[in-house]
Coordinates of C-alpha atoms in Angstrom, one line a residue:
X1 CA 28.0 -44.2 -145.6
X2 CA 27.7 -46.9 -148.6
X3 CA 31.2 -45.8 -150.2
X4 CA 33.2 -44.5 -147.0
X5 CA 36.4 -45.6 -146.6
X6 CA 38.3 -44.8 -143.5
X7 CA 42.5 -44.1 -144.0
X8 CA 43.7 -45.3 -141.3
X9 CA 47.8 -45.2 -140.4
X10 CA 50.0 -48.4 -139.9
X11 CA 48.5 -49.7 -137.0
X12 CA 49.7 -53.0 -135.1
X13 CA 47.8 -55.9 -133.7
X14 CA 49.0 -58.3 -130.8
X15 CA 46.5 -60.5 -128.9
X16 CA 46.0 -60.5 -125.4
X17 CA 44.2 -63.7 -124.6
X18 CA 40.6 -63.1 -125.7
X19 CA 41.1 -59.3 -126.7
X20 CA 43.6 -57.4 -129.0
X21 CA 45.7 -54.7 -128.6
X22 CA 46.0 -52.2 -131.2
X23 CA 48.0 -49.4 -131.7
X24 CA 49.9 -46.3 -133.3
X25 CA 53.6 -46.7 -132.5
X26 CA 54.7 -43.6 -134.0
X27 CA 52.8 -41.6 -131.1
X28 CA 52.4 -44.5 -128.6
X29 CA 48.9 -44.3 -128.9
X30 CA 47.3 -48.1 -127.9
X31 CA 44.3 -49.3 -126.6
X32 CA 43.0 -53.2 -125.9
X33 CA 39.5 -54.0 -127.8
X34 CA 37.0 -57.0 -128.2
X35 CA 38.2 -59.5 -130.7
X36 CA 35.1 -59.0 -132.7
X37 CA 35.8 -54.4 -132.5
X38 CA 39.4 -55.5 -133.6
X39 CA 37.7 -57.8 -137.0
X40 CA 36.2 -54.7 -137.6
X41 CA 39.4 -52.7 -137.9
X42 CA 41.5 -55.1 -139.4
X43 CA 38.2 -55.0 -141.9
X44 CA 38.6 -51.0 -142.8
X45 CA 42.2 -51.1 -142.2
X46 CA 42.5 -53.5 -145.4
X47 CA 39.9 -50.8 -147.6
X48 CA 36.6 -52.1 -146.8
X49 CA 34.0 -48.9 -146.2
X50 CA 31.8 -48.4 -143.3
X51 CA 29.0 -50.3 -144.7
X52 CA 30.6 -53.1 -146.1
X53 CA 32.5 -53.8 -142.0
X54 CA 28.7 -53.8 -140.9
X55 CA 27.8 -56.0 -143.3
X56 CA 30.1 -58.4 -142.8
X57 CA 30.0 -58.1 -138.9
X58 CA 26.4 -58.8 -139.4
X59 CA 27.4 -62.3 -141.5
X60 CA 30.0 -63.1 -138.7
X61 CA 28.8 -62.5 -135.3
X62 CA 24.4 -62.5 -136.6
X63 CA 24.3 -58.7 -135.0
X64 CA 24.4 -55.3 -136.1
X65 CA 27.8 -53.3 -134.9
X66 CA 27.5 -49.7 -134.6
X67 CA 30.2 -49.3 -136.8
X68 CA 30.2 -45.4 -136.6
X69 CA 30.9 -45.4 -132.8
X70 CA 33.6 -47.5 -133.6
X71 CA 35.0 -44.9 -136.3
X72 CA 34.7 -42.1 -133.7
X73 CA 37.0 -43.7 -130.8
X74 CA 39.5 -44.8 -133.7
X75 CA 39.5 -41.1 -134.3
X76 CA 39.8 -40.4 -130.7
X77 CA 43.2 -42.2 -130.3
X78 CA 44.4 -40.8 -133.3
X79 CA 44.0 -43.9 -135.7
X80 CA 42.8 -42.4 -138.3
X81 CA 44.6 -40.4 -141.4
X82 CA 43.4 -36.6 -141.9
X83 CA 43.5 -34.8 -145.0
X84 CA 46.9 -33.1 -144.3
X85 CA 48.7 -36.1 -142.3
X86 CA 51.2 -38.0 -144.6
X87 CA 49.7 -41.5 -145.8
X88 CA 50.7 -44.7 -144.2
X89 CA 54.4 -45.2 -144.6
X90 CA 55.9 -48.6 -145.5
X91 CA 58.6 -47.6 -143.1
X92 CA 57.9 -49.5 -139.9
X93 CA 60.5 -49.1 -136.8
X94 CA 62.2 -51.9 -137.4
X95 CA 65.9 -50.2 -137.9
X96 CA 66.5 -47.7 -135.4
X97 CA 69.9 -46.4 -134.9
X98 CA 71.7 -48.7 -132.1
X99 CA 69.6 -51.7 -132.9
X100 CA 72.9 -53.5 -133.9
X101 CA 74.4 -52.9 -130.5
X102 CA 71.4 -53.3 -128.1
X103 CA 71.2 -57.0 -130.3
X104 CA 74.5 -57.6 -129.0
X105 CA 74.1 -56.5 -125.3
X106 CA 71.3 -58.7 -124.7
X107 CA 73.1 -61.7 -127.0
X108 CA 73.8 -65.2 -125.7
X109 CA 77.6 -64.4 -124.9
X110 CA 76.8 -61.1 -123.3
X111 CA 74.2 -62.9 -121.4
X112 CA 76.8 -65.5 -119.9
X113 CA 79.4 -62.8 -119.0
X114 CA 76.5 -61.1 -116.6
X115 CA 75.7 -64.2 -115.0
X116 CA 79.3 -64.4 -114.3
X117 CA 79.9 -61.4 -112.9
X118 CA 76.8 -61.8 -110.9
X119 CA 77.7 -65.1 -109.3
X120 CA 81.4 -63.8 -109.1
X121 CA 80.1 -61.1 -107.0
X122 CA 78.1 -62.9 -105.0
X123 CA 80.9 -65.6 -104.1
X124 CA 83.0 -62.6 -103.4
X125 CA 80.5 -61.4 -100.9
X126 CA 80.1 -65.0 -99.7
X127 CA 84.5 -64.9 -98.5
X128 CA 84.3 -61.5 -97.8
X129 CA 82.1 -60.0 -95.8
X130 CA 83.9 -56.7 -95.1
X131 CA 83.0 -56.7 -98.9
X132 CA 79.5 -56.6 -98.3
X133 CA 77.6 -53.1 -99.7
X134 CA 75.9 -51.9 -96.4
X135 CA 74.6 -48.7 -95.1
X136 CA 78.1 -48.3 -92.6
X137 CA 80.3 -48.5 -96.0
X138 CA 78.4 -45.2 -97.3
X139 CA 81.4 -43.9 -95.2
X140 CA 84.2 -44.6 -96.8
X141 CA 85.9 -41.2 -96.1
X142 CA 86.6 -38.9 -92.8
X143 CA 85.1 -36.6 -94.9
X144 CA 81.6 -35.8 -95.2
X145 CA 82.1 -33.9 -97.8
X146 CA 83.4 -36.3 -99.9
X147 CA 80.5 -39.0 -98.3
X148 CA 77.8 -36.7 -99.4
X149 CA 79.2 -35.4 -103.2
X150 CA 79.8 -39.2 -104.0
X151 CA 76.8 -40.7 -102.8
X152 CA 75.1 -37.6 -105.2
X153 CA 77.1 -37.3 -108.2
X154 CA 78.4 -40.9 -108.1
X155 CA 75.4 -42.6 -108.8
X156 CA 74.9 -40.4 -112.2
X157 CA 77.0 -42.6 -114.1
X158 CA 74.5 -46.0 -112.7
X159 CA 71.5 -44.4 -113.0
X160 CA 72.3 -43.4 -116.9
X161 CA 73.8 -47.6 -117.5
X162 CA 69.9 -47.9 -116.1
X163 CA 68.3 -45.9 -118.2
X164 CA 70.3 -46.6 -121.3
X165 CA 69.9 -50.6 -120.7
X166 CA 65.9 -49.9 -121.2
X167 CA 66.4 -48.1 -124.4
X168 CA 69.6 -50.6 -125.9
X169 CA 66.3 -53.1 -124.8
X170 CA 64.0 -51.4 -127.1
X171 CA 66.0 -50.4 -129.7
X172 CA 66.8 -54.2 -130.0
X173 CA 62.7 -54.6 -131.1
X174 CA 63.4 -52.2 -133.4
X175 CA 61.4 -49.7 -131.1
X176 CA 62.5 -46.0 -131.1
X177 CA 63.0 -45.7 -127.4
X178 CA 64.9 -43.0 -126.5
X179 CA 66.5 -41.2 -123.4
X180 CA 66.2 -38.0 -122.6
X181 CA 66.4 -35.4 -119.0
X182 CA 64.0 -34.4 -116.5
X183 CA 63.5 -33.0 -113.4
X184 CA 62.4 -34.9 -110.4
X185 CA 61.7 -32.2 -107.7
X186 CA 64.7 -30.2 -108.4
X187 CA 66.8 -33.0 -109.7
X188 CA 68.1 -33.7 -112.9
X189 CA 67.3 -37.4 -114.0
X190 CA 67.5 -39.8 -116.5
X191 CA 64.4 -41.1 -117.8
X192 CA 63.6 -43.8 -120.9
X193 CA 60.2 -43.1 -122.9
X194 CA 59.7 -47.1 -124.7
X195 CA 57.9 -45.4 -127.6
X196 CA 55.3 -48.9 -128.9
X197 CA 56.0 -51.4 -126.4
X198 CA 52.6 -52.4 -126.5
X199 CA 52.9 -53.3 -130.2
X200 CA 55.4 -55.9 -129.7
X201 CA 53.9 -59.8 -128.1
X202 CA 53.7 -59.9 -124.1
X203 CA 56.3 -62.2 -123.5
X204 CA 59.1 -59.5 -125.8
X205 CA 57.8 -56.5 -123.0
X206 CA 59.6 -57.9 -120.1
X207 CA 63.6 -57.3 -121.4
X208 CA 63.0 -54.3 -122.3
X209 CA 61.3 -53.1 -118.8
X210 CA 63.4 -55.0 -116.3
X211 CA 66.8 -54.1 -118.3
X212 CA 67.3 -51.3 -115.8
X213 CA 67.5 -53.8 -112.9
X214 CA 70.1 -56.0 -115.0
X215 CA 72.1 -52.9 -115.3
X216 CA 72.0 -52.2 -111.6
X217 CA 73.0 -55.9 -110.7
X218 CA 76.1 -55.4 -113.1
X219 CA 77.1 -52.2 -111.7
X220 CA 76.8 -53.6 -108.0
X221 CA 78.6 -56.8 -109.2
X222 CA 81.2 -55.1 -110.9
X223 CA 81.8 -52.2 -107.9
X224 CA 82.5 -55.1 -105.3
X225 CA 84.9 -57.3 -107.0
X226 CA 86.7 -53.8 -107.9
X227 CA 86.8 -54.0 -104.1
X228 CA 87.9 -57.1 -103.7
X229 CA 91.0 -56.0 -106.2
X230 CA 92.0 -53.1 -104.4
X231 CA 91.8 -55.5 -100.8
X232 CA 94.0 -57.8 -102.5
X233 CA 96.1 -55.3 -103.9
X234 CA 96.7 -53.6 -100.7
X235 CA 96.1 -56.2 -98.3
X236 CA 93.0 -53.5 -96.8
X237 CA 90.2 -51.7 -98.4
X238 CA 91.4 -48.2 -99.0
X239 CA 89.6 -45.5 -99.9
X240 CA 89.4 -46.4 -103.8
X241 CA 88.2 -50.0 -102.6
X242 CA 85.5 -48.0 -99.9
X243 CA 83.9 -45.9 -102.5
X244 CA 83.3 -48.5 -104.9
X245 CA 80.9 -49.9 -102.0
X246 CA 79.4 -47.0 -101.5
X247 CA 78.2 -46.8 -104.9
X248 CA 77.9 -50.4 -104.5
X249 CA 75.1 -50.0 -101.9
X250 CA 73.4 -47.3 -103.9
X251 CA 73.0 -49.8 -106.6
X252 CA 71.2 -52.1 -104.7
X253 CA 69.3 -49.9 -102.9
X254 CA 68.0 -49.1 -106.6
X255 CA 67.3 -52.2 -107.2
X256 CA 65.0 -52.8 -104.0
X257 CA 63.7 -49.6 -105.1
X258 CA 61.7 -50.9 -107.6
X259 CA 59.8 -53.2 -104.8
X260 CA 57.8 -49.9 -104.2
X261 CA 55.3 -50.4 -107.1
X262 CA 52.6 -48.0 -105.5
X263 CA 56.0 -45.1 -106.9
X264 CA 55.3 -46.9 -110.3
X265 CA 58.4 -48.4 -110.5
X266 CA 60.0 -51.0 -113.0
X267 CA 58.0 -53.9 -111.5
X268 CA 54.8 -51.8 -111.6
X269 CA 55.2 -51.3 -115.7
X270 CA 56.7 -54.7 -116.0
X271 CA 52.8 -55.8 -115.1
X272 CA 51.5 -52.7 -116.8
X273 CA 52.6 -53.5 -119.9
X274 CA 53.0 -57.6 -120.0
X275 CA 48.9 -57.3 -118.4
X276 CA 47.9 -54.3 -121.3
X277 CA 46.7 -51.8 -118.4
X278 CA 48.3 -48.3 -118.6
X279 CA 45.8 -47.5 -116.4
X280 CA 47.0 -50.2 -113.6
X281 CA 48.1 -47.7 -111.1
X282 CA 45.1 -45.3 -111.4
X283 CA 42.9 -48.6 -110.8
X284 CA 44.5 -49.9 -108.1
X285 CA 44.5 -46.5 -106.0
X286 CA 41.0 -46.2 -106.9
X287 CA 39.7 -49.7 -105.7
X288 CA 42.1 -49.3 -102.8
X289 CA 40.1 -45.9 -101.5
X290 CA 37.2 -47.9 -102.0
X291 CA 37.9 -51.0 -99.8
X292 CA 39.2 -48.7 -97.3
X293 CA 36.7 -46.3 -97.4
X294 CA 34.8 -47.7 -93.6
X295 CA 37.9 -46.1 -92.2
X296 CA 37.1 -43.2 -89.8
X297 CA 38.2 -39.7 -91.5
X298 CA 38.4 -41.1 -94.7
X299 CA 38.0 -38.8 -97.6
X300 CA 34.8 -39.8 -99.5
X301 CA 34.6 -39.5 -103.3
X302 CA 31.9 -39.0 -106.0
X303 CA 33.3 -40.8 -108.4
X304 CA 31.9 -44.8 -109.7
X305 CA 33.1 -47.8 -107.9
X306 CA 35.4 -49.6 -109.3
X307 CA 33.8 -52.7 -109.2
X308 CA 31.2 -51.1 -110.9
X309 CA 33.2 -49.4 -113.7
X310 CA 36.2 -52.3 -114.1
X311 CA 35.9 -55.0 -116.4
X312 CA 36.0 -58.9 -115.0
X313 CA 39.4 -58.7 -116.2
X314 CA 40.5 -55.6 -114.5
X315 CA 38.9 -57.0 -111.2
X316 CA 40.2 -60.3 -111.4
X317 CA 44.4 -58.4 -111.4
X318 CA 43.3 -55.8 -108.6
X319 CA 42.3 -58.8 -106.3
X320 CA 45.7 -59.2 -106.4
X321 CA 47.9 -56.5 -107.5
X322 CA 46.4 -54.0 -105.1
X323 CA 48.1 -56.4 -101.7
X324 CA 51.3 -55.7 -103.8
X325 CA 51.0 -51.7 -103.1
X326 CA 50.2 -52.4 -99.4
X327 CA 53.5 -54.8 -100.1
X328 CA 55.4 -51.9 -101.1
X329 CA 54.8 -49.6 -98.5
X330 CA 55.4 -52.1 -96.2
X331 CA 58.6 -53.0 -97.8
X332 CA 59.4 -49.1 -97.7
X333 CA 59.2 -48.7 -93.9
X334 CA 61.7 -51.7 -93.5
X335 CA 63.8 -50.1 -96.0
X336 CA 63.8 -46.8 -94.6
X337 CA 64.9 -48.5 -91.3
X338 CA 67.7 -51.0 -91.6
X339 CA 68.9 -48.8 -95.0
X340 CA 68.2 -45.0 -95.0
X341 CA 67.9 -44.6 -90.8
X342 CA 71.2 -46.1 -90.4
X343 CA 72.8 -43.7 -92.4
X344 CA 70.9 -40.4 -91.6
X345 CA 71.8 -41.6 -88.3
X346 CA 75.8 -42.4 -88.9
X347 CA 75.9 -38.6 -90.7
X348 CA 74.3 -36.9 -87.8
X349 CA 76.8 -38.5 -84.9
X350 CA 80.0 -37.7 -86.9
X351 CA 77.4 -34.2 -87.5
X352 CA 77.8 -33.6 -83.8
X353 CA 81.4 -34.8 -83.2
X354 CA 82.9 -32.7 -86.0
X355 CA 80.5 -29.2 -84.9
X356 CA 81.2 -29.9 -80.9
X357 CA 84.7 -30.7 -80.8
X358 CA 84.7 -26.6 -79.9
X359 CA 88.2 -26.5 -82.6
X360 CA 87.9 -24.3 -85.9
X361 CA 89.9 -27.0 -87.9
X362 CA 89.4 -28.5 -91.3
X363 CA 86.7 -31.3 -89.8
X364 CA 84.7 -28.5 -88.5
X365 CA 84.8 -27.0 -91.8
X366 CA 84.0 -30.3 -93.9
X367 CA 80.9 -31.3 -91.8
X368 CA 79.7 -27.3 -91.6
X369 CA 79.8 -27.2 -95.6
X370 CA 78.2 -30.9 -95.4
X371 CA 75.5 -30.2 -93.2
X372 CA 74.8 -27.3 -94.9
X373 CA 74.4 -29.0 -98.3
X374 CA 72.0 -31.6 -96.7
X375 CA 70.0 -29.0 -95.2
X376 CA 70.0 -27.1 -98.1
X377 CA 68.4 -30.3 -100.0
X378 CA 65.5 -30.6 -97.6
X379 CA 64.5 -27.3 -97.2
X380 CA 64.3 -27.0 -100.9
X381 CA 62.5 -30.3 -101.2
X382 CA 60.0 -28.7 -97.8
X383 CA 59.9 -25.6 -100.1
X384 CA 58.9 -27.3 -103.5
X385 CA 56.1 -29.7 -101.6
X386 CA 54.3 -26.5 -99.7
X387 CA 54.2 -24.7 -103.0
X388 CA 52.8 -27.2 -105.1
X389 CA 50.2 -27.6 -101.8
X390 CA 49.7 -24.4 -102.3
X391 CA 48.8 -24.3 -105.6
X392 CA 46.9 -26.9 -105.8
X393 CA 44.8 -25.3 -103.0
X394 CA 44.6 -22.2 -104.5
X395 CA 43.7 -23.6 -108.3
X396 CA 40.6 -26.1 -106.1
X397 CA 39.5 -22.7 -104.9
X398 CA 39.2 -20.9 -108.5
X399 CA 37.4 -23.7 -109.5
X400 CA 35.0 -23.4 -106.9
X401 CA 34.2 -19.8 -107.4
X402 CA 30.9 -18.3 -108.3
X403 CA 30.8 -17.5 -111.5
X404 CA 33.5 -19.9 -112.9
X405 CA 31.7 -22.3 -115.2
X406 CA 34.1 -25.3 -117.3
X407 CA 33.5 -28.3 -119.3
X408 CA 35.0 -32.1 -118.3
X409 CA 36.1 -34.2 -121.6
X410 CA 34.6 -37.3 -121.3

């Protein structure tokens, strides 16, 4: 091992208190090590072999370093340059298409037009409170129809000014964050992948996570003063003026959406990231099944405690990040009740008017077509939840087989 130089690719460095997080943007590949483990890799990194980092970590720190374990978990996270990869590139994401103009949606001028509209809104809501998003302005229209196709397809357009805020966020790093589709049950979402977030310093993480929620405030801001045009342009809110409500209200009920960190929401990568702990939400579950594990009927597991497994570090954030999960599910029950029960409840009274009025007439027709479209979403949703049971049953059962024999990566 005298002469044996590792190639490593362009790696990053950013410290995190007393430890350093280093990583391969290009495949979002990070993890946090001991300031003395990251000397060492800054060491080869720069040329020196494997015997010369010893060496030295013997002169600095009066210990020997197992420098060859080291080498095998750089290896692991894909650190190190094979053979037939290209060599380090002098390239480094720092122009990315749309850098220019996510610079200038989160300059100083933009900044002061938000706040703006934000407080604008706000006073708006303040003199007007038949301007206020609520759950009883969902129903802006006789038609449930029309209720139910704009609460779905209207909130598209908000949900992409979301996503597209949290990549115009990264791009402005220079980060090659990028948005793409998925599928969310049987959905078709929008969703943001920030490719090397955590190569960037803490404090530049936080834009670039909570932009979404920016984007949200702006949408709701904007949709009620729209409102408050079309009230003073018509002396009432017509149905223009009561749809921009309605979307209105879905806006903020994405915002107070992200409350619900145990769904690994914004907030929940916004300490993620800014803490450098990917694995926050896997912690956290575990060390809540273990606190609660005196509870009668409750599912015991095999695996290590946490507080035998976590570092001081990781204990000290659970202590108080796991109270935030029993938080959010808190905060979900209230906002199932004074915002989704109010208007599951206002659809199935005009339900039952339109269906028992006994009269074949075009409301009958509107909230049969509606209420078939609802109940067509939960079925499917019922459908898609036993089958994945299902599977998941039946794929625990293979395993369990005689016969069957696998192997666990460690």
């Amino acid at each position: 091992m005298e002469g044996v130089r590792v190639a490593l690719h362009p790696l990053t460095f950013v410290e995190e208190g007393e430890d350093v997080v280093i990583g391969r943007s290009d495949i979002d590949s990070f993890a946090v090590f001991p300031a003395d483990a990251a000397a060492v890799v800054g060491w080869l990194r720069d040329g020196a072999t494997i015997a010369e980092a010893a060496r030295r970590y013997t002169a600095a720190y009066g210990e020997e370093a197992d420098i060859e374990d080291l080498v095998d978990t750089l290896d692991e996270l894909r650190f190190i340059r094979r053979d037939d990869e290209a060599g380090p590139s002098p390239d480094t994401p720092r122009n990315v298409p749309l850098q220019r103009l996510g610079t200038a949606v989160f300059s100083a001028p933009a900044w002061i037009m938000y706040a703006v509209l934000v407080v604008a809104a706000a006073a708006v809501a303040v003199r007007h409170p038949q301007l206020r998003p609520g759950p009883s302005k969902v129903f802006f229209t006789p038609s449930l129809l029309l209720v139910e196709l704009a609460s779905f397809l209207g909130q598209f357009p908000g949900i992409a000014l979301h996503e597209s805020f949290h990549v115009l966020a990264g791009r402005r790093l220079g980060l090659p964050s990028r948005l793409s589709l998925g599928r969310r049950l049987y959905f078709v979402v929008f969703q943001t992948t920030l490719v090397g977030l955590m190569g960037v310093p803490r404090r530049k993480r936080v834009l670039p996570v909570l932009a979404g929620l920016l984007a949200d405030a702006l949408v709701a801001s904007v949709l009620i003063l729209a409102a408050e045009a079309d009230l003073l342009a018509h002396g009432e809110v017509t149905v223009w003026g009561g749809l921009a409500l309605a979307l209105a209200f879905g806006a903020l009920m994405r915002m107070a959406w992200q409350c619900l960190f145990f769904l690994e929401t914004d907030l929940h990568h916004l300490f993620a990231h800014t803490l450098a702990l990917p694995d926050l939400q896997e912690l956290a579950r575990a060390y809540l099944r273990e606190r609660t594990d005196w509870l009668p009927r409750r599912r015991r597991t095999a695996s290590a405690a946490v507080s035998a497994r976590a570092t001081d570090r990781e204990l000290a954030v659970l202590r108080w990040y796991v109270p935030l999960l029993v938080v959010g599910s808190v905060f979900l029950c209230v906002l199932a009740a004074t915002a989704a029960l109010p208007v599951l409840v206002g659809f199935a009274t005009r339900f039952h008017s339109a269906l028992s009025s006994g009269s074949l007439d075009h409301g009958f027709w509107d909230a049969a077509v509606a209420a078939l479209i609802m109940f067509t979403q939960f079925g499917v949703a019922a459908w898609i939840a036993v089958r994945d049971r299902l599977r998941r049953a039946a794929a625990a059962r293979t395993a369990l087989s005689p016969g069957k024999t696998g192997h666990r990566a460690g």
